Coordinates of C-alpha atoms and ligand atoms in Angstrom, one line a residue:
X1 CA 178.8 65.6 120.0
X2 CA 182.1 66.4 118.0
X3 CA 181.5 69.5 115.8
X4 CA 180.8 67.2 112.4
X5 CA 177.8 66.1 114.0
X6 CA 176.2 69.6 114.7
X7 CA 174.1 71.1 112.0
X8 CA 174.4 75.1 111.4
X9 CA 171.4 76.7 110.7
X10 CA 171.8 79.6 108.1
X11 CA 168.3 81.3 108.7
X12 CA 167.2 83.1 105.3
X13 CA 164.2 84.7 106.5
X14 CA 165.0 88.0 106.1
X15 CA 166.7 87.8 102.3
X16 CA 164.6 84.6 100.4
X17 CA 161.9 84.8 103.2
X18 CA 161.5 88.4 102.5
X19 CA 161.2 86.9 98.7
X20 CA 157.5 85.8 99.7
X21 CA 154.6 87.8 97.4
X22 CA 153.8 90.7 100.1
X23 CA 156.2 89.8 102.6
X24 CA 158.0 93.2 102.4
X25 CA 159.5 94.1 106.0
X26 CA 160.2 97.4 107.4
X27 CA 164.1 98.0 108.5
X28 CA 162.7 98.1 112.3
X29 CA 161.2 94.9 111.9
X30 CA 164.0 93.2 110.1
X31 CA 166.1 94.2 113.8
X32 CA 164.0 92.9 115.9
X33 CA 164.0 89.8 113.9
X34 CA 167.1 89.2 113.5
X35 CA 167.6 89.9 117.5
X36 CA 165.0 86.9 118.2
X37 CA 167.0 85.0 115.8
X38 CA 170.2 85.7 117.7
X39 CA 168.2 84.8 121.1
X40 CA 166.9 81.5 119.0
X41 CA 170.5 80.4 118.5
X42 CA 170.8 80.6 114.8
X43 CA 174.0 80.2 113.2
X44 CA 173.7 82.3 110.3
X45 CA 172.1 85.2 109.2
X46 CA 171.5 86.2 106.0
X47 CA 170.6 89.9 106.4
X48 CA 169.8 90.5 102.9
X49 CA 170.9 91.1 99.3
X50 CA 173.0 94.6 99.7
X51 CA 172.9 95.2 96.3
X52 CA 169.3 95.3 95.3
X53 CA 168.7 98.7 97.1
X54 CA 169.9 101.5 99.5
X55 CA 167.3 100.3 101.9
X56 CA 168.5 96.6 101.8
X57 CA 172.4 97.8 102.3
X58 CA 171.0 100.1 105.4
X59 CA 169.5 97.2 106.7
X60 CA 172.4 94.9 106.5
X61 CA 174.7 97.1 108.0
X62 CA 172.3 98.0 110.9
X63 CA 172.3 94.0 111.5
X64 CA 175.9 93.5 111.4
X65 CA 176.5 96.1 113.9
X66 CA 174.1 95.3 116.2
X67 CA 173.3 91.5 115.9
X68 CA 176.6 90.5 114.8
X69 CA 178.6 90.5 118.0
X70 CA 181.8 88.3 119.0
X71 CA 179.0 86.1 120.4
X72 CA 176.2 86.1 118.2
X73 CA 175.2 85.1 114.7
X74 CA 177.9 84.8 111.1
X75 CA 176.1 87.6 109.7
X76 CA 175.9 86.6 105.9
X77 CA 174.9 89.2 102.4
X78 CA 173.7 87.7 98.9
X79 CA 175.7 89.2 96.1
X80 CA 175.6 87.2 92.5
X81 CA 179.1 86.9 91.0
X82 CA 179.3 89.9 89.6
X83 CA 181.9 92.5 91.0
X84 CA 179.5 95.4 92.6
X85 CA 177.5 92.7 94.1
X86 CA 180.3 91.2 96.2
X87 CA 181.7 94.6 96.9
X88 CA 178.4 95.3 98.2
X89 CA 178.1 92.8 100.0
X90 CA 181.2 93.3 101.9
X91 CA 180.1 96.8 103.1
X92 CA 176.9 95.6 104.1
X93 CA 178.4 93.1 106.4
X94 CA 182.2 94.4 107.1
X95 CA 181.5 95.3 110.9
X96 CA 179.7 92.3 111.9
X97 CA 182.4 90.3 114.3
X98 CA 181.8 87.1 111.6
X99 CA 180.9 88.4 108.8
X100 CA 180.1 86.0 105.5
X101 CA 179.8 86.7 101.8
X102 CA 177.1 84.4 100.3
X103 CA 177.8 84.5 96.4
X104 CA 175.9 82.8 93.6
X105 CA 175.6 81.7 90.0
X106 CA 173.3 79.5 88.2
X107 CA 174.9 76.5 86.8
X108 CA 172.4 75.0 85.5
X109 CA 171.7 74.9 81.4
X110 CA 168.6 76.1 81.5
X111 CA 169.8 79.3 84.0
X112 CA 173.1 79.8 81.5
X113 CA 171.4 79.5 78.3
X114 CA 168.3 81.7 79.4
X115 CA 169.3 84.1 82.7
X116 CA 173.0 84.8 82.3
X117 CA 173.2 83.8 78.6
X118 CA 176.7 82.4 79.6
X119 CA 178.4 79.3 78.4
X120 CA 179.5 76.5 81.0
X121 CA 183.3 77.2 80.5
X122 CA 181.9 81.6 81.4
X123 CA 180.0 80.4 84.3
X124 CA 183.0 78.1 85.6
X125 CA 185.2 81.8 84.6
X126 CA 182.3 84.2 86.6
X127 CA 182.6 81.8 89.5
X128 CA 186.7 82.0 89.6
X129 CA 186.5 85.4 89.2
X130 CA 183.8 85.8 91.5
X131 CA 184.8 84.1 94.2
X132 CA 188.1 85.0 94.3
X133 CA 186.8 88.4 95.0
X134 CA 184.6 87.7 97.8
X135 CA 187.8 85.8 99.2
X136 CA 190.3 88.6 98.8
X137 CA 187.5 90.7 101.3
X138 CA 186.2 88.2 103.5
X139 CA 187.9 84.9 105.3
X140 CA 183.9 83.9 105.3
X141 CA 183.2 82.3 101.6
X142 CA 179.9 80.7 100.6
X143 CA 179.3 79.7 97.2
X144 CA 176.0 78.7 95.4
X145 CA 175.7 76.5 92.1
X146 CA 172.1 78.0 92.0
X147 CA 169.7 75.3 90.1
X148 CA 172.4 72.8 91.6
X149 CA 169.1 70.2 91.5
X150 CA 168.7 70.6 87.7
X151 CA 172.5 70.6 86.7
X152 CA 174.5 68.3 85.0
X153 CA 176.3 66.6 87.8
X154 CA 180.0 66.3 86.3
X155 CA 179.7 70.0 85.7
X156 CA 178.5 70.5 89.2
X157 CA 181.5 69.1 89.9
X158 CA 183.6 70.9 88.2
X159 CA 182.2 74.1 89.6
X160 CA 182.4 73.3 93.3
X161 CA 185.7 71.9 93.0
X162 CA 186.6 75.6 91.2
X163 CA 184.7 77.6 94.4
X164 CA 186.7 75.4 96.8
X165 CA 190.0 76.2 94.7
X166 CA 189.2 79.8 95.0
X167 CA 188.5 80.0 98.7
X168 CA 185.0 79.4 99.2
X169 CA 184.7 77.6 102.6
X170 CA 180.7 76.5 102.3
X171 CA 179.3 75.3 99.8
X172 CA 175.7 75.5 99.4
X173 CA 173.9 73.0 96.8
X174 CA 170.3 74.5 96.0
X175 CA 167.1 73.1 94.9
X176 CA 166.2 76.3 93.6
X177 CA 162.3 74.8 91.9
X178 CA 161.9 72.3 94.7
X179 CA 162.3 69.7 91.9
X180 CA 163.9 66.6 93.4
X181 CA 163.7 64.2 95.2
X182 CA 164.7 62.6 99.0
X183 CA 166.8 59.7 97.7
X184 CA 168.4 61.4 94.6
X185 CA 169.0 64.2 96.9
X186 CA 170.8 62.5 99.3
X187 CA 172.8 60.6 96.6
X188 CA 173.9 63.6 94.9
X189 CA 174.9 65.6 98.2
X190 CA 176.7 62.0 99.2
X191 CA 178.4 62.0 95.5
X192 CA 179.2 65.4 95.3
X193 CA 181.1 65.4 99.0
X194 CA 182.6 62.2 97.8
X195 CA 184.2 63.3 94.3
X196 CA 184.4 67.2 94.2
X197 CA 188.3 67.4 94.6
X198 CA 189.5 69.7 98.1
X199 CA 185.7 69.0 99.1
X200 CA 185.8 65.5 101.3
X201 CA 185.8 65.1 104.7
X202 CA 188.6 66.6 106.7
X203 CA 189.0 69.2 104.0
X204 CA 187.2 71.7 106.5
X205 CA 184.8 72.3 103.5
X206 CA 181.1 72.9 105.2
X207 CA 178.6 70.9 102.8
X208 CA 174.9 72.6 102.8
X209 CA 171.5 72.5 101.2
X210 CA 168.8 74.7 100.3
X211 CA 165.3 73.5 99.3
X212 CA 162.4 75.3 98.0
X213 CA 159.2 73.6 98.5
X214 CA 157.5 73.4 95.4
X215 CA 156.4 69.6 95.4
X216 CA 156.1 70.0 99.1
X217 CA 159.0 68.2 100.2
X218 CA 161.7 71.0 101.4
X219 CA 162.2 69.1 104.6
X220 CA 162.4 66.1 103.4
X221 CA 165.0 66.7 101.0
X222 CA 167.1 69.0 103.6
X223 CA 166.5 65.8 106.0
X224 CA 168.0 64.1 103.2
X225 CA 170.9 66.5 102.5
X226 CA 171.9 65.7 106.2
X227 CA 171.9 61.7 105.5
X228 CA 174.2 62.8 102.6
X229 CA 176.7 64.6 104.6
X230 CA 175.1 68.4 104.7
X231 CA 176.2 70.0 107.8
X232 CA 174.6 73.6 107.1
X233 CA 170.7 73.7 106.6
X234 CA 169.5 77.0 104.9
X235 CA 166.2 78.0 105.9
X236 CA 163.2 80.3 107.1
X237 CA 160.7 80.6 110.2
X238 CA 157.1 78.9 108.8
X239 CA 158.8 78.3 105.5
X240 CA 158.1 81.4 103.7
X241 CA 160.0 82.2 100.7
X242 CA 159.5 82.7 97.0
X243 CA 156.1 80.7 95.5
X244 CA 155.8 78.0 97.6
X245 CA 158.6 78.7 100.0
X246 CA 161.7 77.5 101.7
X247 CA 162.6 74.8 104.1
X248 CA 160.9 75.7 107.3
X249 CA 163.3 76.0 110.2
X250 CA 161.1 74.5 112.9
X251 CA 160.4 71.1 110.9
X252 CA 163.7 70.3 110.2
X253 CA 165.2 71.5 113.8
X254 CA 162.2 69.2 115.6
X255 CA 163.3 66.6 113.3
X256 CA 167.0 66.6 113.9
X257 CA 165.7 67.2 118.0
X258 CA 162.8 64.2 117.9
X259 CA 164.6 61.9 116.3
X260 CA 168.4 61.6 117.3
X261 CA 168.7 58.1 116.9
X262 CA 168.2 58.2 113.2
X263 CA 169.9 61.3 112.0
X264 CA 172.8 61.2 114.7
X265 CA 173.3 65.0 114.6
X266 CA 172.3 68.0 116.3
X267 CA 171.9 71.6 116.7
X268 CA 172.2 75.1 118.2
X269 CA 169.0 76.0 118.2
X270 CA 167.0 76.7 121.8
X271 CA 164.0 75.6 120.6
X272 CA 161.8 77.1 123.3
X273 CA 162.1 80.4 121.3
X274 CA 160.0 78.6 117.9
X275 CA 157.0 79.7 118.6
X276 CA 157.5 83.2 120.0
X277 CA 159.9 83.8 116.5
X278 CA 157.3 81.9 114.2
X279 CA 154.5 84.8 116.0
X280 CA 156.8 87.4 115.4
X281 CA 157.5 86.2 111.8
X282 CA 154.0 86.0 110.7
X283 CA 153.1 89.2 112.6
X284 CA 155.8 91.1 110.7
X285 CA 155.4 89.9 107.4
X286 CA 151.3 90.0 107.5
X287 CA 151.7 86.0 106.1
X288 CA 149.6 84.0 108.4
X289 CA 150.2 80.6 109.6
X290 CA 148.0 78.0 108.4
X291 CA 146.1 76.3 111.5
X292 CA 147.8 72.4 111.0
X293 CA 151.4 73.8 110.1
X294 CA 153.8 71.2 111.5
X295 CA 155.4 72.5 115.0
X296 CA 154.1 76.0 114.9
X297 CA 150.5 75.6 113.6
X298 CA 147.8 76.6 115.9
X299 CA 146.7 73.2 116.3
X300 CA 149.8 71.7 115.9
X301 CA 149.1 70.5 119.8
X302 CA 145.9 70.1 120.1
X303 CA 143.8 67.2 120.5
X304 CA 140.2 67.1 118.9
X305 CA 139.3 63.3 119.1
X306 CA 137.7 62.1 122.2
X307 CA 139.7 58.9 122.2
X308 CA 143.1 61.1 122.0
X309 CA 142.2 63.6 124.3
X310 CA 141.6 60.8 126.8
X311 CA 145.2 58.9 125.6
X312 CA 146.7 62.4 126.0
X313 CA 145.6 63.1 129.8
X314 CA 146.1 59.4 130.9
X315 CA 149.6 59.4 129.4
X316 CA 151.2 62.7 126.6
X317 CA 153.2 60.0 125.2
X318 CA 150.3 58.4 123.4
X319 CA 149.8 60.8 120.9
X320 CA 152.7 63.5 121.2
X321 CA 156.1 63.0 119.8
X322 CA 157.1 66.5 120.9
X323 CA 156.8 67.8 124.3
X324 CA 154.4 71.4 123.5
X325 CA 157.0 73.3 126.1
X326 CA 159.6 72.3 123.9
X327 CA 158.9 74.6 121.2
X328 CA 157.7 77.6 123.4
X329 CA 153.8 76.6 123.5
X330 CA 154.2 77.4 127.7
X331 CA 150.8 78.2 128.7
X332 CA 150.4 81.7 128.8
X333 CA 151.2 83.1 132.2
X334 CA 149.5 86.0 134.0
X335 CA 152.5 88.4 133.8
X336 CA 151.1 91.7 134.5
X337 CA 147.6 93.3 135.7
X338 CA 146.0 97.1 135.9
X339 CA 148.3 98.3 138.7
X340 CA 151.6 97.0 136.8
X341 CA 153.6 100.7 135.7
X342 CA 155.4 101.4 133.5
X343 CA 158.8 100.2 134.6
X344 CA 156.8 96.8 135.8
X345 CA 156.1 96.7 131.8
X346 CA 159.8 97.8 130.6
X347 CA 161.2 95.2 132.9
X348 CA 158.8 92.5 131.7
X349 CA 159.1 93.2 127.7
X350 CA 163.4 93.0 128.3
X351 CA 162.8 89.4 129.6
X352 CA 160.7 89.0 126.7
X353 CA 163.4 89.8 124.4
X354 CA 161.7 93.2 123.5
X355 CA 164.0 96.2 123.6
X356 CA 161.9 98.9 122.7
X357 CA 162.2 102.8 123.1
X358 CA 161.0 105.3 125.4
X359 CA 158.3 106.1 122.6
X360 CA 157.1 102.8 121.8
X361 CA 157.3 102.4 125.3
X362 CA 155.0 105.3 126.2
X363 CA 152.5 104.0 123.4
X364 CA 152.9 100.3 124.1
X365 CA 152.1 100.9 128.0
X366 CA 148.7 103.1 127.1
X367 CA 147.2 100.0 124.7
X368 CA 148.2 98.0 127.9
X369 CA 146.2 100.0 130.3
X370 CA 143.4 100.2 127.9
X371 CA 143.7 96.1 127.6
X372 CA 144.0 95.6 131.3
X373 CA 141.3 97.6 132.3
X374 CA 139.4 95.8 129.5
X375 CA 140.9 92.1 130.3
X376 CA 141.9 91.8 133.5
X377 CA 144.7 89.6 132.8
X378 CA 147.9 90.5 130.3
X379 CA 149.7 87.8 129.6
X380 CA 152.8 87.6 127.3
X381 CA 151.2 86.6 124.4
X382 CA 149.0 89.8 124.2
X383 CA 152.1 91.7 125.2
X384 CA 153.5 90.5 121.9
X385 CA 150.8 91.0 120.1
X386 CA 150.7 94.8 121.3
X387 CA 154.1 95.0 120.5
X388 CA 154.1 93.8 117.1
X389 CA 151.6 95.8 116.2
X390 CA 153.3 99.0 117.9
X391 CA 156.8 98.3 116.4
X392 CA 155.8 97.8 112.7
X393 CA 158.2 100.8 111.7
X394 CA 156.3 101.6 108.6
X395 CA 156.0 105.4 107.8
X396 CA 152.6 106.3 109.1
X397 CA 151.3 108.2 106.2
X398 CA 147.5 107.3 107.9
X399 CA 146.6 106.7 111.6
X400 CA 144.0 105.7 113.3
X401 CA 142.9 108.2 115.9
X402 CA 138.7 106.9 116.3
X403 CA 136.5 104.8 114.9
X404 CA 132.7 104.3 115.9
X405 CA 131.1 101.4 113.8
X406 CA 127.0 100.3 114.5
X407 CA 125.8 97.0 112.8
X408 CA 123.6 94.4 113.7
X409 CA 120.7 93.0 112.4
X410 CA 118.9 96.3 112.0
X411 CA 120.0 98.9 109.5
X412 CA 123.0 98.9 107.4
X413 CA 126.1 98.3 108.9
X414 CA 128.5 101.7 109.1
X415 CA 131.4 103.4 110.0
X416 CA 132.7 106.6 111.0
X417 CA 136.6 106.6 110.9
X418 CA 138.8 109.7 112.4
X419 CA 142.3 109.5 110.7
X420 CA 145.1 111.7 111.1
X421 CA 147.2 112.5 108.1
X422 CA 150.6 113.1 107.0
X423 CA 150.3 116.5 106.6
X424 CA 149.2 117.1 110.0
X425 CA 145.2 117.4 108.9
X426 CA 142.8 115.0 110.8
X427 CA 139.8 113.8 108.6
X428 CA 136.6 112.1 109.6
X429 CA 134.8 109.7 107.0
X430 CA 131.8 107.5 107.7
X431 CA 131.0 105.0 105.0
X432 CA 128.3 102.3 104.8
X433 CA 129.4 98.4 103.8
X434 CA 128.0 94.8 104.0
X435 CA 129.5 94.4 107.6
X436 CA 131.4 96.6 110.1
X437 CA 134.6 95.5 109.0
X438 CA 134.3 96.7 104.9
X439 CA 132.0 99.9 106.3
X440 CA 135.6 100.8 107.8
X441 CA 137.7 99.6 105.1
X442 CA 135.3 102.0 102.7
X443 CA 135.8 104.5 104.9
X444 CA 139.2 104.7 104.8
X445 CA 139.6 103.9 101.1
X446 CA 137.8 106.7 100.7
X447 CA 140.2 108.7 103.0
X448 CA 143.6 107.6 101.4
X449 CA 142.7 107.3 98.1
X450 CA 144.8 104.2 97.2
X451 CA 142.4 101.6 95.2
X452 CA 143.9 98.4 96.0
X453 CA 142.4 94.5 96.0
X454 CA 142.1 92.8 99.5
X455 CA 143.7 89.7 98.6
X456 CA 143.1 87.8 102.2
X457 CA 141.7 88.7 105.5
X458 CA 142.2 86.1 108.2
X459 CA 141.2 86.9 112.4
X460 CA 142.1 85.0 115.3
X461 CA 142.3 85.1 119.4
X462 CA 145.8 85.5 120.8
X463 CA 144.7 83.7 123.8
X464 CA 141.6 81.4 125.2
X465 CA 138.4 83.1 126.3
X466 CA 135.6 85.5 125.0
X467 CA 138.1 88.6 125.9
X468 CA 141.2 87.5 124.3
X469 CA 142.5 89.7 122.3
X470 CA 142.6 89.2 118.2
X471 CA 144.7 89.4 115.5
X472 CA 143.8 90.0 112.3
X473 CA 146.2 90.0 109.0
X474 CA 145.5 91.6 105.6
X475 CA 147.5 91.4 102.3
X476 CA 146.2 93.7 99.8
X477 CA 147.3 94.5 96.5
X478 CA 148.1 98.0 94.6
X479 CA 145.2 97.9 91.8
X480 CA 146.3 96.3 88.8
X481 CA 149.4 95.1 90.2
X482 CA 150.7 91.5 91.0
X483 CA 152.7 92.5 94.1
X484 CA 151.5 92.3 97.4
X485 CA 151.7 94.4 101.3
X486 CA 150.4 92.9 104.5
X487 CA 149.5 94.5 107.5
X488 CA 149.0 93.1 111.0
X489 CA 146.8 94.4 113.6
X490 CA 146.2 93.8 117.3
X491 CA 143.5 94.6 119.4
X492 CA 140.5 93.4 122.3
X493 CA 138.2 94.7 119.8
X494 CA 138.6 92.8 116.1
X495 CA 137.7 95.7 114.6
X496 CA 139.9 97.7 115.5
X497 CA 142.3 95.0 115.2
X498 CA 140.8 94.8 111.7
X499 CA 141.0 98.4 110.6
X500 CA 144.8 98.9 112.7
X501 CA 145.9 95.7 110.2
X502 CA 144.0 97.6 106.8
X503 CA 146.0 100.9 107.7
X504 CA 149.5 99.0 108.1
X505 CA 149.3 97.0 105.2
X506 CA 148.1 100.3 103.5
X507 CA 151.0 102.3 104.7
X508 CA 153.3 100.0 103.7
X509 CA 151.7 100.0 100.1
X510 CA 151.9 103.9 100.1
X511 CA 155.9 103.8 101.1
X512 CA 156.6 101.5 98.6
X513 CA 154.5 103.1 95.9
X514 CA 155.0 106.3 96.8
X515 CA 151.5 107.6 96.4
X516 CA 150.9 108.4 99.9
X517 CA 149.9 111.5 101.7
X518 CA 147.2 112.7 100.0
X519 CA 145.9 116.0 100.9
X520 CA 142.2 115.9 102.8
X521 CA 140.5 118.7 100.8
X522 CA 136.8 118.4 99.9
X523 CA 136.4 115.7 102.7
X524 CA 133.2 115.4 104.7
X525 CA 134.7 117.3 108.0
X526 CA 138.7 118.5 108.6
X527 CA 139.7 119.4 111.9
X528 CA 143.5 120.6 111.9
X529 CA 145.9 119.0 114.4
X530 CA 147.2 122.2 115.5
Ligands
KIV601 O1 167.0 79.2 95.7 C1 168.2 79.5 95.5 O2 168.9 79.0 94.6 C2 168.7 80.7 96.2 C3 170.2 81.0 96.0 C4 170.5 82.4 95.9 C5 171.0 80.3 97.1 O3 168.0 81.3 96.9
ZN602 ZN1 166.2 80.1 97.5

């Protein structure tokens, strides 16, 4: 296929994924996402949004370095069109091998009259400014008409035919409320490709779209945006994003991959790396996928019906489009057992795609002693579960050092919780609750001192069987507050996947809020570290 029939896929996750209420990710976790998204053949990267904070720029730059090699990713940052933005964006991404500067305005009337309180002929003169800029610094130009689905189209025009004049090379038409259409889309990215002057085909001019998913039809209208002529699709793992989300990356790639006869294009993406990135996704970000998701849904393969099960083992064909090893759904292998060392574990997590160091390492290889003395057999799956949960990178203002919980249908359910503290203290709290799982969660509340709302719980088995181990993720929010932390949590035991997810989520809450570290005086028993 000649290189106008290949799709790039501009992965968001990290910038308008990150977006999504409680999805706040550590700068650890943002690296080894945006390493699986190198491994899962991605085309573009946006790191981030430099200018929003120190942290963001850190994590940008750490990205470029190290992800953006000769070989790997475009590493892209946001910037509006504002001066410091671009300039910011241009250090965050300056030592990536192909590095892009993604700038944006909104064009519509509603966003000039109400968010930039510009006119049209100001936003068509922020643009020129704007984009001239992020030229003069980068050879790697993306412009955004932000609202493009709400704008007037002759003035859409006009500004992409300005973007193009000033050296933007792609140009990226949002449906920033995930308010149209499939068939309008596709007739205005047709239109727009047709009449913006400098724009049409053999202008080298890379057409894209990005749909949010607010009437539920983000793939759709990106599928549509490709009929029209899009040749860059902008988009996250399981869709996340702000309110309702983003394009999700795995529908739209299966699409293109299922269905080559009608779209006639294709892309870079190995696909046999979805599912491990979705998992790694959803265990980062604490936002869990729902069980019928499209592709990456926990039941996305399975067969319930009698009369498809039997279809399914006299022929797949008769009730799967997809083959289930084509997105990564491999059934788990027995990798590793109680005899396996250390090296045997190193060795196995670098062809996993982990590279973790000799820290994690030493930590990640005791939970997998404990689990294979418990389980008798590892398999990858819990060896990413472990890992997520090991490599969170959040500031560990709590952690967990024991818990002992007794419930049943006798007595009151309760929990005695051993947590060691910032300041070196260790403090032991038991706490009664309506089941094990809030005895340990009162427990520790009463530990950290952080009121906060548990806004969703959700638990399930990494693997098949009575001993698999579980995953549990929390969000919880800051009391009083409308912004969100998740936490994830892995474990053979669910409550101590449970409690290991409640102390993440409420670490991360504690960086972010700063309120962490509280000092264990007039606790019920303080043993010192030291
Ligand atoms: O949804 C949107 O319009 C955006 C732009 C910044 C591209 O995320
Ligand atoms: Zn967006």
């Amino acid at each position: 296929m000649d290189s106008d029939n290949v799709v790039r896929i501009f992965d968001t996750t990290l910038r308008d994924g990150e977006q999504s209420p409680g999805a706040t990710l550590s700068s650890a976790e943002k690296l080894e996402i945006a390493r699986q998204l190198a491994r899962l053949g991605v085309d573009i990267i946006e790191a981030g949004f430099p200018a929003a904070s120190p942290d963001d720029m850190a994590a940008v730059q750490r990205i470029a370095r190290e992800v953006g090699t000769a070989d790997g990713p475009i590493i892209c940052g946001l910037a509006r069109v504002v001066d410091s933005d671009i300039r910011a964006s241009w250090e965050g991404v300056r030592e990536a091998a192909k590095p892009r500067i993604h700038t944006f305005l909104g064009t519509s009337d509603i966003h000039l009259q109400y968010q930039t309180g510009l006119t049209r002929a100001e936003g068509l003169e922020a643009v020129r400014k704007g984009v001239s800029l992020a030229r003069s610094l980068c050879e790697d130009v993306e412009f955004s008409p932000m609202d493009a689905g709400r704008t007037d189209k002759a003035y859409l025009v006009e500004v992409c035919a300005l973007a193009i004049q000033c050296g933007a090379t792609t140009l990226n038409i949002p449906d920033t409320v995930g308010y149209v259409t499939p068939e309008e889309w596709q007739e205005t990215i047709s239109s727009l490709i047709a009449e913006t002057p400098g724009g049409g085909p053999g202008s080298g001019v890379i057409w894209s779209v990005h749909c949010h998913n607010d009437l539920g039809l983000a793939t759709a209208n990106t599928l549509a945006g490709v009929l029209g002529g899009a040749r860059q699709v902008e988009v996250t793992l399981n869709g996340i994003g702000e309110r309702a989300g983003n394009t999700s990356l795995e529908e739209v790639v299966m699409a293109i991959r299922t269905r080559p006869q009608f779209y006639h294009v294709t892309t870079n993406i190995e696909s046999r790396e979805l599912i491990k990135t979705s998992r790694m996704v959803s265990n980062y970000t604490g936002l869990a996928v729902q069980a019928n998701k499209a592709i990456v849904g926990r039941n996305a393969f399975a067969h319930e019906a009698g009369i498809h099960q039997d279809g399914v083992l006299k022929e797949a064909s008769t009730y799967e489009i997809m083959v289930p090893e084509d997105v990564g759904l491999a059934s788990s292998e027995l990798v590793l057992g109680k005899h396996s060392g250390r090296h045997a574990l190193r060795a196995r997590l670098r062809e996993l795609g982990y590279e973790i160091d000799d820290e994690e390492l030493r930590q990640v290889f005791a939970r997998f002693k404990d689990l294979a003395d418990a389980k008798k057999t590892v398999t990858d799956a819990d060896l990413e579960a472990l890992v997520h949960d090991q490599v969170q990178g959040v500031q560990e203002f709590f952690h967990l050092v024991d818990i002992q919980v007794s419930c049943g249908t006798m007595g009151l359910p309760t929990a005695t919780v051993k947590l060691a503290c910032e300041d070196g203290s260790v403090v032991v709290q038991p706490a009664v609750g309506t089941g094990p799982v809030d005895a340990c969660y009162k427990a520790i509340d009463a530990v950290v001192e952080a009121p906060n709302t548990l806004l969703e719980y959700s638990v399930h088995s990494v693997t098949e069987g009575i001993d698999a181990v579980g995953e549990v993720t929390v969000r919880i929010s800051p009391e009083g507050e409308d912004r969100s932390f998740g936490g994830y949590g892995a474990d053979d035991d669910i409550i101590v996947a449970s409690v290991r997810a409640y102390l993440a989520a409420l670490n991360r809450m504690l960086a972010v809020t700063g309120a962490g570290g509280r000092t264990p005086e007039g606790r019920v028993a303080t043993v010192s570290l030291q």
